[in-house]
XYZ file of C-alpha atoms in Angstrom:
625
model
C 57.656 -20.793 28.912
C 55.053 -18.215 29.546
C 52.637 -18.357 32.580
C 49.378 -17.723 32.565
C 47.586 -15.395 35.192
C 44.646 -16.159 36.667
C 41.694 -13.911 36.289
C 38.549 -13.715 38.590
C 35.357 -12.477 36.977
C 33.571 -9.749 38.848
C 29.879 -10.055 38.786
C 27.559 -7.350 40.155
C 24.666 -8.680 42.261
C 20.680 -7.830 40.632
C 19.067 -4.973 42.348
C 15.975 -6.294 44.062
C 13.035 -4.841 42.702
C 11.516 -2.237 44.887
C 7.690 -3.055 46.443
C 5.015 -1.985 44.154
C 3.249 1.068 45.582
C 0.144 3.366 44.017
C -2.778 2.442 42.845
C -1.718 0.269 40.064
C 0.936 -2.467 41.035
C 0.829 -4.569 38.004
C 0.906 -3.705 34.003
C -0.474 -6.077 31.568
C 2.066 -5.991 28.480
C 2.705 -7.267 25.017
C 6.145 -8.829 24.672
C 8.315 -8.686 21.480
C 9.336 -11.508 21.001
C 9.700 -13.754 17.628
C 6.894 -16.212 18.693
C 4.088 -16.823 16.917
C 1.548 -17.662 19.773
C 3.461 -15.646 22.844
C 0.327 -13.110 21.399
C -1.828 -12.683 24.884
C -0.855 -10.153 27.453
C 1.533 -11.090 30.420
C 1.700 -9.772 33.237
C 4.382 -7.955 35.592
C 4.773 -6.157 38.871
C 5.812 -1.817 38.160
C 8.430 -1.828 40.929
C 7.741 0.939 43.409
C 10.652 3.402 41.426
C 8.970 3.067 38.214
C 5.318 3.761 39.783
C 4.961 7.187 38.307
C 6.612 6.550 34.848
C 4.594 3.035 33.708
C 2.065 4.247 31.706
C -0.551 2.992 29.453
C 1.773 3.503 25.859
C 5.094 2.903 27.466
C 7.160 0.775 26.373
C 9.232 -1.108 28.625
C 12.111 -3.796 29.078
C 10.979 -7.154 30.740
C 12.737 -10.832 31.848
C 10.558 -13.220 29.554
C 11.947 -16.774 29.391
C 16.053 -15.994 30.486
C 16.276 -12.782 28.828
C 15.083 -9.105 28.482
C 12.932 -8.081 26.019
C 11.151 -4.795 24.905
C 7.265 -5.014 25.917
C 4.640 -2.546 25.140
C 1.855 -1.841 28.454
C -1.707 -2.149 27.334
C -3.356 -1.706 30.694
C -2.589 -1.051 34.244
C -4.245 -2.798 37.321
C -3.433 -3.526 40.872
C -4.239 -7.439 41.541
C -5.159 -9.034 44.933
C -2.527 -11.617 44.459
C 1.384 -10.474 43.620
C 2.991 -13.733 44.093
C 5.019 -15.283 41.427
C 5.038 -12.165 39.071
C 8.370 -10.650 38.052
C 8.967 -7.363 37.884
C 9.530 -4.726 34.871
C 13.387 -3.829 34.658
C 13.083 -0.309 33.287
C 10.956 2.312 30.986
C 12.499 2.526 27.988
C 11.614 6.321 27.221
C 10.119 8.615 29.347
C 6.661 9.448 27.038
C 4.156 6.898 26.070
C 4.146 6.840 22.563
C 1.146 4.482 22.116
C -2.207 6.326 23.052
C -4.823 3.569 24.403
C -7.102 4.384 21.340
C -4.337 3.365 19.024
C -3.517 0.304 21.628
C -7.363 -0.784 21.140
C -6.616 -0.462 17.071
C -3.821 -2.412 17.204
C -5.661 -4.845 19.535
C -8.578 -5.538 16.623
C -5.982 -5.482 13.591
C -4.148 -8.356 14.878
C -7.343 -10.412 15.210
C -8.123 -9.229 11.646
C -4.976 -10.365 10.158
C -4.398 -13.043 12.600
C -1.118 -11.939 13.761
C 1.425 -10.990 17.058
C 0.387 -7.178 17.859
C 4.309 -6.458 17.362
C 4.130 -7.116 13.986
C 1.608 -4.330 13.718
C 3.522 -2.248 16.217
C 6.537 -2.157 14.015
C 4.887 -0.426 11.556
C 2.285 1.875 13.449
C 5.245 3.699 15.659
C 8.309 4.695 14.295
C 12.056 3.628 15.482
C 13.028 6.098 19.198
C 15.252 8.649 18.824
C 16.462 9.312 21.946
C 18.370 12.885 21.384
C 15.183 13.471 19.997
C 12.936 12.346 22.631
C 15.432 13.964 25.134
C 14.277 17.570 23.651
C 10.477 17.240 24.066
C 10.888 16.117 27.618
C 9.217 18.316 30.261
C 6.956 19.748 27.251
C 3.201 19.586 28.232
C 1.140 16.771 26.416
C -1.712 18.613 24.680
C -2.707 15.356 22.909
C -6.746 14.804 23.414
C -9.166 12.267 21.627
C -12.575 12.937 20.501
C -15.537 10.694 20.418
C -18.569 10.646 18.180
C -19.941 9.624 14.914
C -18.220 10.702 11.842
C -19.285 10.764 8.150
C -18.225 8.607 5.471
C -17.373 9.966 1.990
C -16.213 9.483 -1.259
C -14.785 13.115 -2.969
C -14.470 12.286 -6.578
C -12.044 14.842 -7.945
C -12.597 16.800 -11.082
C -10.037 17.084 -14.202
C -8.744 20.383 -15.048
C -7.607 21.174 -11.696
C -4.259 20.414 -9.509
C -5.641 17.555 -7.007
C -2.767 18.778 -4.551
C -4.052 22.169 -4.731
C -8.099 20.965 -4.733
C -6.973 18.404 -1.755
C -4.651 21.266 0.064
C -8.201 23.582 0.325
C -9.982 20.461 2.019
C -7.155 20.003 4.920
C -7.265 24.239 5.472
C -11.523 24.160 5.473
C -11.330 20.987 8.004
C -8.267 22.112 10.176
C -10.962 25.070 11.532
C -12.639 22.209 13.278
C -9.978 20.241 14.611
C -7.050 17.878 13.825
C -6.550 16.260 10.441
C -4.591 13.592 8.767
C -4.011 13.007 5.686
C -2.404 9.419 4.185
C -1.193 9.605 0.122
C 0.161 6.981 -1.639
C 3.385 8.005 -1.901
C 6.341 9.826 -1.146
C 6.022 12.799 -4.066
C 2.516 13.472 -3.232
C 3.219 13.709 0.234
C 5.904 16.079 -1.021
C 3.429 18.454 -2.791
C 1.002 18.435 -0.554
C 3.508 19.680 2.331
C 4.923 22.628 0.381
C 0.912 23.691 -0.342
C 0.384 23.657 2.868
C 3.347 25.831 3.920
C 2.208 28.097 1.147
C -1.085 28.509 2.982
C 0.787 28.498 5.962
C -0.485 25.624 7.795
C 1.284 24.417 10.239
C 1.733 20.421 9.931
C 4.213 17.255 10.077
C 5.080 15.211 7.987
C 5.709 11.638 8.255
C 6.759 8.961 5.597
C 9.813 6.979 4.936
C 11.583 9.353 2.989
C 13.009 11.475 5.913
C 15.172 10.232 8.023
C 15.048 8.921 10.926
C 15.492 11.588 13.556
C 12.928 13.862 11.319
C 10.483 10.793 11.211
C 9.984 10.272 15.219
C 10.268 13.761 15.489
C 6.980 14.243 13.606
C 5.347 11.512 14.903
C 6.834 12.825 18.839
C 5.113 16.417 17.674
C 1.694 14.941 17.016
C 1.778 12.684 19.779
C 2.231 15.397 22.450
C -0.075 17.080 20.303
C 2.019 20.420 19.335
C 0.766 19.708 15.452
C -2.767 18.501 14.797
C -2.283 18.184 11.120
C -0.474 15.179 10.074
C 0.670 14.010 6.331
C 2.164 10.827 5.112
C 2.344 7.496 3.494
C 1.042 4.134 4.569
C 1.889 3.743 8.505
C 0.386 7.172 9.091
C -3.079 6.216 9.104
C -1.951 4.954 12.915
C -0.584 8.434 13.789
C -2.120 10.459 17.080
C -3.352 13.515 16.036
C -5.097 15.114 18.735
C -8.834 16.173 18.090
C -8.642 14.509 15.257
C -11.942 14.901 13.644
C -11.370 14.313 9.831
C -9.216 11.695 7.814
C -8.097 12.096 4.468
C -7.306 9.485 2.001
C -6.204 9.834 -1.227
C -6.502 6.772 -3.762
C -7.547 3.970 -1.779
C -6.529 1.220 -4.069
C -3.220 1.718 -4.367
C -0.907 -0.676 -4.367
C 1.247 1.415 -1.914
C -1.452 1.279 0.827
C -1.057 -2.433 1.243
C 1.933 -3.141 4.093
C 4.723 -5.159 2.078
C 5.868 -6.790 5.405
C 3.750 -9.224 7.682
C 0.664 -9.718 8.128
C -0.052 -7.027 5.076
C -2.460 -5.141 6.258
C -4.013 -2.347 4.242
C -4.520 1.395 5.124
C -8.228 1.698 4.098
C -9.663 -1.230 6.405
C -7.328 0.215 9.454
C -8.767 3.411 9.220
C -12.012 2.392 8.953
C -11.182 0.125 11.883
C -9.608 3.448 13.936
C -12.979 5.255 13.279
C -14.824 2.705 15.316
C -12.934 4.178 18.360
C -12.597 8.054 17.454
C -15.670 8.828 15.576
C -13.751 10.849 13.212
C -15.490 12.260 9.536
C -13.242 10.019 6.876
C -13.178 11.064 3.666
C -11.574 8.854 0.274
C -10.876 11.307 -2.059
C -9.633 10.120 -5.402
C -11.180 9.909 -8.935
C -12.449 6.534 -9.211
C -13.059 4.206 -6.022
C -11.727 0.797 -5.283
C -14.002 -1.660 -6.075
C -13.895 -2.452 -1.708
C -14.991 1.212 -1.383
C -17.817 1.147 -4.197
C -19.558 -2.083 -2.441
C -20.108 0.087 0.475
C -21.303 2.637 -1.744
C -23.697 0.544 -3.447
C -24.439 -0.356 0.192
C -25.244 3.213 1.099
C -22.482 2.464 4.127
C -20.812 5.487 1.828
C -21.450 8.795 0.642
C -20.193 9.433 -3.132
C -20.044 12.803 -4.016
C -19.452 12.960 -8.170
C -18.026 15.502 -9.963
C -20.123 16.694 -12.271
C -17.508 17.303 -15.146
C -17.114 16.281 -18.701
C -13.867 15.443 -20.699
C -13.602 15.232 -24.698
C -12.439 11.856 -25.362
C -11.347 10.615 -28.790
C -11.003 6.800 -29.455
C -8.413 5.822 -32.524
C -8.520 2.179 -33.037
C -5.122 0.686 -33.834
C -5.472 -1.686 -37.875
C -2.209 -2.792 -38.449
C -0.135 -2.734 -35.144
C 0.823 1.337 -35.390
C 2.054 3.078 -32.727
C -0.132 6.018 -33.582
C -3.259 5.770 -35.951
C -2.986 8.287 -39.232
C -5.818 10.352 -38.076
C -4.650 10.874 -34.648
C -1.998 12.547 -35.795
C -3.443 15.990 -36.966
C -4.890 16.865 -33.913
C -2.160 16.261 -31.562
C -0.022 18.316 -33.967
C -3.024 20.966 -33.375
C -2.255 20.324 -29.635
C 1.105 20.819 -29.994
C 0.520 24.020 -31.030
C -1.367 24.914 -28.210
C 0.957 23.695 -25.416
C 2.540 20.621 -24.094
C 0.974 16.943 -24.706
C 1.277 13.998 -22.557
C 1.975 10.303 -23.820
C 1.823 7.691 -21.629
C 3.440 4.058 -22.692
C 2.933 0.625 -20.439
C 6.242 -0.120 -20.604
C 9.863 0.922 -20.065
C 12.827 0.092 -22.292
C 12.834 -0.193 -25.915
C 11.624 -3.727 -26.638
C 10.392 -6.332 -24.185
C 10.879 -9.162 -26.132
C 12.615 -10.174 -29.213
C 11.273 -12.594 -32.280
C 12.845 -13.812 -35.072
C 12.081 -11.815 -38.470
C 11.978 -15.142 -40.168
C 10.537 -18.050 -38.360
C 8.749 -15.424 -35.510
C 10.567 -18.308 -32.694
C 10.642 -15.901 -29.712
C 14.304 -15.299 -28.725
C 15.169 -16.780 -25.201
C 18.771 -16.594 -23.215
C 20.225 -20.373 -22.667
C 19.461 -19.555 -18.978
C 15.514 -19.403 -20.060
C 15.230 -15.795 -19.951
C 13.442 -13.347 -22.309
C 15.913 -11.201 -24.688
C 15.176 -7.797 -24.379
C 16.648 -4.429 -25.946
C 16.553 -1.708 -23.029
C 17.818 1.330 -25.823
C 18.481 1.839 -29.261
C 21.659 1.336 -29.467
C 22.032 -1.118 -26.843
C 22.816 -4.626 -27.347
C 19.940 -7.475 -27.508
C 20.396 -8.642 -23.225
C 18.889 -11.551 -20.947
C 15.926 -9.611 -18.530
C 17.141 -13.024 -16.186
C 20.718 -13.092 -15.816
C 21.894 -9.377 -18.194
C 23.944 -11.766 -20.729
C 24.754 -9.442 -23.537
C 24.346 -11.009 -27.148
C 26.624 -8.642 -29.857
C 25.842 -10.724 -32.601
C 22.544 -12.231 -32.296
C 21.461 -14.930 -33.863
C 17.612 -17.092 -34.253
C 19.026 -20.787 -32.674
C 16.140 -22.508 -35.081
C 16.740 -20.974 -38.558
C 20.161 -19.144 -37.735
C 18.492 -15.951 -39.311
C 20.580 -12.426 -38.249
C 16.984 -10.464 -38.569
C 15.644 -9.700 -34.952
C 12.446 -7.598 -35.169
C 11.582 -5.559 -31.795
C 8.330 -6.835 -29.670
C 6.658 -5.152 -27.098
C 7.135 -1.437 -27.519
C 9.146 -0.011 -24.245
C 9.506 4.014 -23.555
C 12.659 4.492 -25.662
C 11.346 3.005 -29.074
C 7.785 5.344 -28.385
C 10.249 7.897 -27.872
C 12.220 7.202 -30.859
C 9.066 6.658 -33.249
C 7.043 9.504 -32.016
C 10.196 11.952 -32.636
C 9.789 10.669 -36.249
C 6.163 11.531 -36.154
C 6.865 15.045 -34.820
C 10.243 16.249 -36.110
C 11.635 19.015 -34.555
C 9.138 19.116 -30.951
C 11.156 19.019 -27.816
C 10.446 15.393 -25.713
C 10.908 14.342 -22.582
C 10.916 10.567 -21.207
C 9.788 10.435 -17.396
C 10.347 6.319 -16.067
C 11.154 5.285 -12.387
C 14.534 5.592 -13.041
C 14.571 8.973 -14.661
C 11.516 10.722 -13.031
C 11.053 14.015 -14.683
C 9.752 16.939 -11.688
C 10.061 19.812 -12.830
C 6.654 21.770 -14.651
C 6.557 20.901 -18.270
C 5.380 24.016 -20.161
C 5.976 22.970 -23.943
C 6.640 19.990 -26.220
C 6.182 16.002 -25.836
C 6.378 14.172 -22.508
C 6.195 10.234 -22.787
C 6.111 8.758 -19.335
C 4.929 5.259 -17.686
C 2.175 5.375 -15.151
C 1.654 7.939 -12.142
C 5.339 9.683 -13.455
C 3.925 11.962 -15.461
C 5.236 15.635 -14.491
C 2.888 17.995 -14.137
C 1.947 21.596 -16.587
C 1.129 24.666 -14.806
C -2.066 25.337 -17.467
C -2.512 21.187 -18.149
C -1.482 19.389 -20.801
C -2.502 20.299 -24.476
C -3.836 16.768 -24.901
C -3.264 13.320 -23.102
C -2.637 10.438 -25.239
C -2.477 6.665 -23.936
C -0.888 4.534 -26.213
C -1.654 1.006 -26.283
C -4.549 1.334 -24.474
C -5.616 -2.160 -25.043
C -2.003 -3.477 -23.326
C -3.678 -1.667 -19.938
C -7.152 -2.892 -20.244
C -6.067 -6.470 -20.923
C -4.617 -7.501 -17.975
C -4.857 -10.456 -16.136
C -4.764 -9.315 -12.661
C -7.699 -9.270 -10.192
C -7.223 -5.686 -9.661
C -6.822 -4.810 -13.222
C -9.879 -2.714 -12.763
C -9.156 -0.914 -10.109
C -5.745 0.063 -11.485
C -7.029 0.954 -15.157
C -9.662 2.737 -13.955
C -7.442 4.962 -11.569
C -4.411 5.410 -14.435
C -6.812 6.319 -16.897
C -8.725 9.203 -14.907
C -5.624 10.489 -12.840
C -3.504 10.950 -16.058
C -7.262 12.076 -18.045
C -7.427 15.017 -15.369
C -3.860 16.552 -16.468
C -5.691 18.001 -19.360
C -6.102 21.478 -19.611
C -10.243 22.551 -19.582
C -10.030 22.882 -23.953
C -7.999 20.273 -24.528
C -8.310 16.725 -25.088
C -7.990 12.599 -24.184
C -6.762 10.124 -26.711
C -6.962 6.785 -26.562
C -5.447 4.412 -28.413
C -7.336 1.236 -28.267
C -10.181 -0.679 -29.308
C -13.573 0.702 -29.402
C -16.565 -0.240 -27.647
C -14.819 -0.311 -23.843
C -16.753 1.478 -20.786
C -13.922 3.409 -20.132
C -14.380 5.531 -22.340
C -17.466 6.623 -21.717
C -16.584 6.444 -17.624
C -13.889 9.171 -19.142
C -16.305 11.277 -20.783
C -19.236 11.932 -18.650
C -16.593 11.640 -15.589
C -18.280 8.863 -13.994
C -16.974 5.528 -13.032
C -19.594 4.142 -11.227
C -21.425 2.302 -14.250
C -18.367 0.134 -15.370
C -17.676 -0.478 -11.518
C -21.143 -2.086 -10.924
C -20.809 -3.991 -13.846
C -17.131 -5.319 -12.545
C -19.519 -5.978 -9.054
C -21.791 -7.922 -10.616
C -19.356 -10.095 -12.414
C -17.619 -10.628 -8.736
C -20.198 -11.294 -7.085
C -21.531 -13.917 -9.812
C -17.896 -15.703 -8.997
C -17.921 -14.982 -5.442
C -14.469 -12.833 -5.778
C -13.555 -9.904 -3.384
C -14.811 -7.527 -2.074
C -17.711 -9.997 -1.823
C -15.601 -12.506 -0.003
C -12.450 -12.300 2.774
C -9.975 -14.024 1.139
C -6.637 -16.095 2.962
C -3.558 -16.908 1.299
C -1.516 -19.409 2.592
C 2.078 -20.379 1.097
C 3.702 -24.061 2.312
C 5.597 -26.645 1.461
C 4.445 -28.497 -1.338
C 3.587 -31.957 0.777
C 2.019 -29.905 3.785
C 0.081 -28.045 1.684
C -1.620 -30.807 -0.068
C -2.501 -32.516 3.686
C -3.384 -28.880 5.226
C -6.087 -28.719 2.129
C -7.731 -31.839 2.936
C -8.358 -31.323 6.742
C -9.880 -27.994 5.889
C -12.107 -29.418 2.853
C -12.872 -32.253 5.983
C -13.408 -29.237 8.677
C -15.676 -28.039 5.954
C -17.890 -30.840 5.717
C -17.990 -31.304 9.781
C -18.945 -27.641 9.755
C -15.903 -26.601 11.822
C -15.336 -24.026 9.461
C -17.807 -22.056 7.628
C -19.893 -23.472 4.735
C -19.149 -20.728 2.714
C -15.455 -21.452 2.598
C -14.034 -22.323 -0.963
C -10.554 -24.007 -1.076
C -8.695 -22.958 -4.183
C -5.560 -25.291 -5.084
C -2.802 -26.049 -4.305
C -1.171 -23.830 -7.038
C 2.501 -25.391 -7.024
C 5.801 -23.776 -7.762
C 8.666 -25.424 -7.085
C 8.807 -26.693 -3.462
C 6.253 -24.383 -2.347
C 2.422 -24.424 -3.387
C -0.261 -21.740 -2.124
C -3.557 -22.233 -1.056
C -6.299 -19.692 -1.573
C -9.337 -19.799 0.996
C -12.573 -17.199 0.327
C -15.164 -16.956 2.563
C -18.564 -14.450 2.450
C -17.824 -11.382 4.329
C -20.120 -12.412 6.816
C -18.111 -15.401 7.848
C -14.743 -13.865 7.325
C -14.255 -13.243 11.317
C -14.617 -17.154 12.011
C -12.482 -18.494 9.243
C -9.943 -15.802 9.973
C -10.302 -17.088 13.572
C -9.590 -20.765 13.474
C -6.716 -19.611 10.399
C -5.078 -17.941 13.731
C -5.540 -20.956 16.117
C -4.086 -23.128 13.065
C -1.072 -21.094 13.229
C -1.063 -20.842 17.211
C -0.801 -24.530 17.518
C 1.839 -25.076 14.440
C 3.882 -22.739 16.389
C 3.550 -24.650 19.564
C 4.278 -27.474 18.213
C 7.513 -25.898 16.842
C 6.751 -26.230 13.344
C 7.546 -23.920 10.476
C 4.725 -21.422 9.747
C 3.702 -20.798 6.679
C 3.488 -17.323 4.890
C 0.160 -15.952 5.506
C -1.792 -12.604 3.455
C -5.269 -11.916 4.632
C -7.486 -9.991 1.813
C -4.114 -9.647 -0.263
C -3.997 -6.854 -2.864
C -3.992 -9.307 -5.106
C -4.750 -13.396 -5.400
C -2.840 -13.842 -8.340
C 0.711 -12.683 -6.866
């Protein structure tokens, strides 16, 4: 029989906290923690040890409710009265990372999206690394902010001409004056734009999600001590610290990229906006056709839009009887040919979306309810649900062996438009096969914003199935058309030309030809603000359980009549799907602060009262997702 031994546990005794000395003897921090309404500062004693290295920016480790948790100091003070406060365990780094302006930004964002200031942290300052960090230390901090009052302006961009190169020039005329950022929508532009400015031999950083880790806080530790004052990157740059900054750059404001996926989705255009409230820096939106956000406050006069006074030859061919290419659109693209390289560019990827019956036309569905697609040529018919191959199809109503192809995906334009041009070289650029390299000859079909780029522009840029794009659904249809149509439009060499394959009788192609989008924007504003839509309205987005939903919609249509809530509040819904059902609230701009407000105490007390929260998007990219 074996005998057990008996083991006494050693535990060390807490240091006691040193007395606070210095001038400050208390820091007023925001705790992480995964609590909706622990949002107000706390605060805690800076032990006597830590007196010289708690600073405004610092983040630090606390005791909050039986455990220690990361905490971010927003102010220092020194308080008549110490009793009862506990003290901060350690500084967890030895450089403040947050500068107070960006504190103060961070401060007004979560009031705008009604959310805990960590979830805005997470984004706004990238992940320590601390044999990173341990390099910089010792370096001097050069980092200074400006005040003032900066310019606001819209810099359409012309066609013809490389908007790296065109954007590029703008960063080396402003970096004369001071620091710059500059926030694209993505990781390739970021890309191009930081071997540009190497070639002009600009000193920079970059930051964006596609480096890794080390080389992201290393960037963002370079700026912040302010050894670079030209910054580049994607969405959660536009809270970088540049020092001196005195001119923002933002290129495509709409995108779809600039709205945060994560909680509370906020969106880089109203945060920088927000930041210039604090640093008086000139901002400039650069793009070629402005969101329809950014052309209210142009219409407003709140913005500067400076056009491009450029033309484009743009030639319409109507689709009769479902072609992919019209008969008389074919001679001059051959012409093009000739000249150089031409551009297609498709809606959609695969071969065929959807399959129909030759016969009886029944769309062809999987048992598990999901469309039948073709992804190649010579692929089998598949499920776009659960990837069920089907070798030997077959219509389940008339038993007919004749699919026939629907929707038109990359690979069949690909396929047909090699039988329209025997012989030319082609090239298919998609998401999952992104074509880089400069295209100097040939075809190139690609889906939106993949297109590769020419050295001398493209021969001609045809969009095929124009009225697929312009049909859409989606709130921000506009916005996106617009955007696709002139970005891809400007490829075009200066004697080439724009095809579009769609109706006729459509603004954009006059927006196209004169180079000016403003006069199908205001009529898209009108419309809006006819139906009280954004950007005429703040709009809330709330997703609950079905049941909840229905009761939270009738004690705000009651709050409404009792004029706790605004007047101008319209409750849209509940839209049900499944167990969950959303709930849409729009309120005039004006009113958008209080609604958001009493949204945020809603939340507050459901979170105090333990309950689940539900999934909240303030001024959304879209309603409709």
């Amino acid at each position: 029989m074996a005998t057990g031994r008996l083991i006494l546990k050693r535990e060390l005794a807490a240091t006691p906290p040193v007395a606070p000395s210095g001038p400050f003897t208390a820091a007023q921090v925001w705790v992480d923690v995964s609590v909706y309404h622990l949002d107000s500062t706390f605060t805690y004693l800076i032990p006597g040890n830590l007196a010289t290295k708690v600073k405004v920016g610092s983040f630090v480790l606390v005791p909050f409710n039986g455990r220690d948790v990361t905490a971010l100091v927003v102010e220092l003070s020194a308080p008549e009265s110490l009793s009862g406060l506990k003290s901060i365990i350690k500084v967890i780094g030895d450089i403040a990372l947050v500068t107070p302006v960006i504190i103060e930004v961070i401060k007004e964002a979560s009031a705008r999206y009604a959310a805990h200031p960590f979830d805005i942290i997470r984004s706004a300052i990238p992940d320590r690394a601390v044999a990173i960090e341990k390099r910089y230390l010792g370096q001097s901090d050069l980092y200074r902010s400006l005040s003032g009052s900066g310019k606001r302006t819209y810099l359409q961009l012309p066609p013809y001409k490389s908007r790296t190169e065109l954007i590029a020039m703008k960063v080396k005329e402003f970096s004369q004056d001071g620091g710059v950022l500059i926030i694209l929508p993505d990781t390739s532009e970021v890309g191009r734009l930081s071997a540009h400015l190497t070639a002009l031999h600009i000193d920079h950083s970059r930051v964006d999600s596609a480096q890794a880790k080390s080389e992201n806080f290393e960037s963002f530790l370079k700026a912040r001590l302010g050894a670079v004052k030209v910054v580049i990157g994607t969405r959660s740059a536009v809270f970088s610290p540049v020092s001196e900054l005195k001119n923002v750059i933002i290129y495509n404001d709409g995108s779809e990229h600039f709205y945060e996926r994560r909680s509370p989705g906020w969106n880089v255009r109203d945060i920088a906006l927000l930041r210039a409230r604090h640093e008086g820096f000139h901002i400039s939106f650069a793009g070629y056709t402005p969101s329809t956000e950014l052309a209210r406050l142009i219409d407003q006069g709140w913005i500067q839009f400076k056009r491009s006074k450029s033309k484009v030859r743009v030639n319409i061919f109507p689709q009769t009887t479902g072609e992919l290419l019209p008969s008389r659109a074919i001679s001059p693209i051959k012409g093009a040919l000739a000249k150089g390289p031409v551009l297609f560019i498709v809606p959609l990827k695969g071969y065929a979306q959807a399959i129909r019956c030759a016969q009886c036309k029944t769309i062809s569905r999987c048992e598990c309810g999901g469309a039948h697609e073709k992804k190649t040529l010579s692929s089998p018919i598949s499920c776009n649900h659960c990837l069920k191959t089907t070798a030997n199809w077959k219509c389940i109503w008339c038993k007919s062996e004749r699919p026939s192809m629907q929707s038109r995906g990359i690979e069949r334009h690909a396929h047909e438009l090699g039988l329209l041009f025997p012989g030319v070289a082609t090239v298919v650029s998609t998401a999952d096969h992104r074509i880089r390299s400069a295209i100097s000859r040939g075809i190139v079909i690609a889906t939106p914003e993949l297109a590769p780029l020419s050295p001398s522009g493209y021969s001609a840029v045809v969009i095929l199935e124009g009225n697929r794009f312009l049909n859409q659904p989606d709130m921000r249809a506009g916005d996106r058309v617009r955007e696709m149509f002139f970005s891809h439009a400007a490829l075009v060499s200066s004697d080439g030309f724009v095809a579009l394959v769609q109706d006729e009788g459509h603004l954009i192609a006059t927006s196209l030809t004169t180079w000016n989008p403003m006069p199908a924007i205001a009529r898209e504003l009108e419309e809006r603000a006819t139906l009280s839509l954004p950007p005429y309205v703040r709009s809330i987005k709330l997703i609950m359980d079905s049941g909840e939903i229905t009761r939270l919609e009738k004690a705000l249509s009651q709050a409404r009549e009792e004029d706790r809530i605004p007047p101008s509040t319209k409750i849209l819904g509940p839209i049900h799907n499944g167990e969950k059902a959303a709930l849409i609230l729009t309120v005039d701009v004006a009113q958008g602060d209080e609604l958001i407000s009493t949204i945020h105490e809603f939340m507050r007390r459901r979170s105090v009262a333990k309950k689940s929260l539900p999934s909240l998007r303030i001024d959304p990219y879209s309603l409709s997702h």
